[in-house]
N, CA and C atoms as an extended XYZ file, in Angstrom:
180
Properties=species:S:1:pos:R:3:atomname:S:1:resname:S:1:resid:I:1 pbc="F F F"
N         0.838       -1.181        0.000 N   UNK     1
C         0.000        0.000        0.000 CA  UNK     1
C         0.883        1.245        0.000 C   UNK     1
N         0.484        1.803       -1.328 N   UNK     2
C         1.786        3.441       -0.875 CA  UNK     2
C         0.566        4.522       -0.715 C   UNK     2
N         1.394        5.278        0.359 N   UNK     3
C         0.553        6.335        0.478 CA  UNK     3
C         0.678        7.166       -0.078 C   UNK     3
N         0.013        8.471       -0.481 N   UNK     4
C        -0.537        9.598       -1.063 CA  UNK     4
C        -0.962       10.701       -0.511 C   UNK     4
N         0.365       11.908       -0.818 N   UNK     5
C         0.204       13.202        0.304 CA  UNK     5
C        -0.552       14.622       -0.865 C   UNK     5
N        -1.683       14.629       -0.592 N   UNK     6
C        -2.000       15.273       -1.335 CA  UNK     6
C        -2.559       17.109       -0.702 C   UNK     6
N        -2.914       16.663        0.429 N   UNK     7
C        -3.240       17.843        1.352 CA  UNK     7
C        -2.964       17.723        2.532 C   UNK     7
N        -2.922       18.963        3.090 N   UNK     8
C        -2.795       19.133        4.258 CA  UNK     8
C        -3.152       18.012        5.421 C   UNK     8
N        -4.671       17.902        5.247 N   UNK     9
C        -4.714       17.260        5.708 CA  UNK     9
C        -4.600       15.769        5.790 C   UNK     9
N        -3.684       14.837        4.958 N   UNK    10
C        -2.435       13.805        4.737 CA  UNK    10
C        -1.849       14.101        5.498 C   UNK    10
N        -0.648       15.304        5.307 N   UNK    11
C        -0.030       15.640        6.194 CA  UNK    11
C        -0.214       15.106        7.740 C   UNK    11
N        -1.052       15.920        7.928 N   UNK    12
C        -1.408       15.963        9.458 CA  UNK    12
C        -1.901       14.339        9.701 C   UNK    12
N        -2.373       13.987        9.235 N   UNK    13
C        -2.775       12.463        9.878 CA  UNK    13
C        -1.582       11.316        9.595 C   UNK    13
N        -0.591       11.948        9.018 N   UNK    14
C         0.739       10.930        9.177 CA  UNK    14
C         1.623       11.566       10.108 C   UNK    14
N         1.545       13.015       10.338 N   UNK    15
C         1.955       13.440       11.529 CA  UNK    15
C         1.849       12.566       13.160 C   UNK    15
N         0.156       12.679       12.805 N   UNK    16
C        -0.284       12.055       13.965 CA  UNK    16
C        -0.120       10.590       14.359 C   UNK    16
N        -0.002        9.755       13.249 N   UNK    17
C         0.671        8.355       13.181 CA  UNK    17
C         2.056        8.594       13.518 C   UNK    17
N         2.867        9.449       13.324 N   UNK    18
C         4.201        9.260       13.355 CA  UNK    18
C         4.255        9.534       14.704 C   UNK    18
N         3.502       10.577       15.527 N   UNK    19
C         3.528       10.677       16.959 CA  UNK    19
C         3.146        9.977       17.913 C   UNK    19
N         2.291        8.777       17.604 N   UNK    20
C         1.680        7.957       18.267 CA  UNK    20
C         2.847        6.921       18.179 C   UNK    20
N         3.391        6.729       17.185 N   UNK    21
C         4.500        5.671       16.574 CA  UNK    21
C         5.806        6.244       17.753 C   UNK    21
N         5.800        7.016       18.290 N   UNK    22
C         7.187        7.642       19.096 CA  UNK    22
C         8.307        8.505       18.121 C   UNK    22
N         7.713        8.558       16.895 N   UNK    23
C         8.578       10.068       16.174 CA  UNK    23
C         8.259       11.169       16.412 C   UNK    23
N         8.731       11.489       17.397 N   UNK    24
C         8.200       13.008       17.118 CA  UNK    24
C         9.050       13.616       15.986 C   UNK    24
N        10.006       13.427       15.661 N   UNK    25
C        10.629       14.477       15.131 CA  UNK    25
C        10.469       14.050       13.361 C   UNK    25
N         9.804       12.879       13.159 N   UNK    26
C         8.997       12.812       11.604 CA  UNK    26
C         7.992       13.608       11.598 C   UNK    26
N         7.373       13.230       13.008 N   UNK    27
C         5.856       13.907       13.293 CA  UNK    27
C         6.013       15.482       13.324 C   UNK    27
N         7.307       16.181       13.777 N   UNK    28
C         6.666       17.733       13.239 CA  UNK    28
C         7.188       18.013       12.091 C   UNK    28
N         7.995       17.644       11.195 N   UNK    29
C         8.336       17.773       10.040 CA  UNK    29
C         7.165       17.768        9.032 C   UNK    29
N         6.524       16.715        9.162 N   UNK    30
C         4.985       16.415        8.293 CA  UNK    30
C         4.296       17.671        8.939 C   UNK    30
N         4.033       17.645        9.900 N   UNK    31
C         3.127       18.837       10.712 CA  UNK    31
C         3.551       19.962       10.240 C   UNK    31
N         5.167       20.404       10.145 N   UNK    32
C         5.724       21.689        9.304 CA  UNK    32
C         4.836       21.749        7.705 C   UNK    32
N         5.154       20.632        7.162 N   UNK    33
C         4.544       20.817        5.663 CA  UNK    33
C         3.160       20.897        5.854 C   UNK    33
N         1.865       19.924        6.645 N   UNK    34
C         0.586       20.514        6.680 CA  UNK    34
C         0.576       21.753        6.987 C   UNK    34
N         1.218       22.572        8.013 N   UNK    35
C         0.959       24.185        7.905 CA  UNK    35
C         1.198       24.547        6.974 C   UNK    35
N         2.065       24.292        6.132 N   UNK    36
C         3.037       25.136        4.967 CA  UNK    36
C         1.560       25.213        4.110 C   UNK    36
N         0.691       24.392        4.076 N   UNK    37
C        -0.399       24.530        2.767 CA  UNK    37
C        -1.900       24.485        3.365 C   UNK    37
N        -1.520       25.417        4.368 N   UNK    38
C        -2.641       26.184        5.352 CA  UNK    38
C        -2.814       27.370        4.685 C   UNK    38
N        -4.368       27.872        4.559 N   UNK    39
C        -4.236       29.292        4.113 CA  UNK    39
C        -4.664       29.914        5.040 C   UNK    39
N        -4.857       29.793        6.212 N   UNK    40
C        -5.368       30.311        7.563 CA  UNK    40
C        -4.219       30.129        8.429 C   UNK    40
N        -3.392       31.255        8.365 N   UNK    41
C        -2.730       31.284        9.467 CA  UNK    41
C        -3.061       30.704       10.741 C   UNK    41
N        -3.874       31.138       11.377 N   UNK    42
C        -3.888       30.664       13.116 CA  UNK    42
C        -4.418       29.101       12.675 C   UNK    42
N        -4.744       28.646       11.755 N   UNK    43
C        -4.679       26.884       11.611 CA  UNK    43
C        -3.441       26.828       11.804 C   UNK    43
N        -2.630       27.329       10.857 N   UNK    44
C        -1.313       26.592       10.562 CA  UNK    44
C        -0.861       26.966       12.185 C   UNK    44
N        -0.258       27.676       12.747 N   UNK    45
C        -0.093       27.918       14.185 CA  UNK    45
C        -0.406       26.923       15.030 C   UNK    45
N        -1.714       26.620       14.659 N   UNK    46
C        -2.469       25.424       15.772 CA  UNK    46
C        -1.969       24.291       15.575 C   UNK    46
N        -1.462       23.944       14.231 N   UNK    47
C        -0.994       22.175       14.113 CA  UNK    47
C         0.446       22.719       14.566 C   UNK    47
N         1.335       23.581       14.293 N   UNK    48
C         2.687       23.530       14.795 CA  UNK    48
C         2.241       23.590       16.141 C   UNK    48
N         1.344       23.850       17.174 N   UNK    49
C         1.374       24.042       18.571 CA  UNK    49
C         1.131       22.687       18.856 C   UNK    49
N         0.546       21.936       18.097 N   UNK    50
C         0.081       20.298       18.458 CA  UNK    50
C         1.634       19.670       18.410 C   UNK    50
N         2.092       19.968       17.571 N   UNK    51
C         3.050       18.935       17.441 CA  UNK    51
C         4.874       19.943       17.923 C   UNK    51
N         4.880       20.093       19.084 N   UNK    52
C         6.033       20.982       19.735 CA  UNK    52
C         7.332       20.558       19.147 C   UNK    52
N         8.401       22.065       19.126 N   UNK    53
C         9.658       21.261       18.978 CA  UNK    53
C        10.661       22.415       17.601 C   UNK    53
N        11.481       22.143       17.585 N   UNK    54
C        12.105       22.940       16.495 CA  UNK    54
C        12.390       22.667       15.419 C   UNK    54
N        12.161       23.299       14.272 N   UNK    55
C        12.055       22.784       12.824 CA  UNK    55
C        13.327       22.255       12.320 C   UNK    55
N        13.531       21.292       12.060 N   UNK    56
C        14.585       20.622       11.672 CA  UNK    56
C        14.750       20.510        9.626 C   UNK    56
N        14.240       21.378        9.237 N   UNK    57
C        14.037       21.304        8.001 CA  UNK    57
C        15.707       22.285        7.114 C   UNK    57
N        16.037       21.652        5.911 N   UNK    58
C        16.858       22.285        5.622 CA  UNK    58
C        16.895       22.667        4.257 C   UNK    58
N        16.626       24.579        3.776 N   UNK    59
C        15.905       24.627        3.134 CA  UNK    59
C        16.805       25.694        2.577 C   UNK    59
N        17.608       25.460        1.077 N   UNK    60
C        18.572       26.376        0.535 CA  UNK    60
C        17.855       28.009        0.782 C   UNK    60
């Protein structure tokens, strides 16, 4: 079965698998990209507040 990230909310529900799984740090990375394709700011805010921690992303 391959999965398929097509929106945000993908994102966020492999976030939430990855946090339940003991990644956090897959889990806010995914959580970084579901905000990224938030058009409501204080959403996007709210999933980075769900999933704590510092962005580990590395981005030329």
């Amino acid at each position: 079965m391959s999965l398929c990230f097509n929106t945000a909310a993908d994102y966020l529900e492999a976030a939430s698998q990855m946090a339940d799984a003991g990644r956090p740090t897959l889990a806010r990375l995914l959580a970084e990209e579901a905000a990224d394709r938030m058009s409501d700011a204080a959403e996007a805010a709210r999933i980075l507040n769900e999933f704590p921690g510092s962005s580990l992303r590395q981005e030329d």
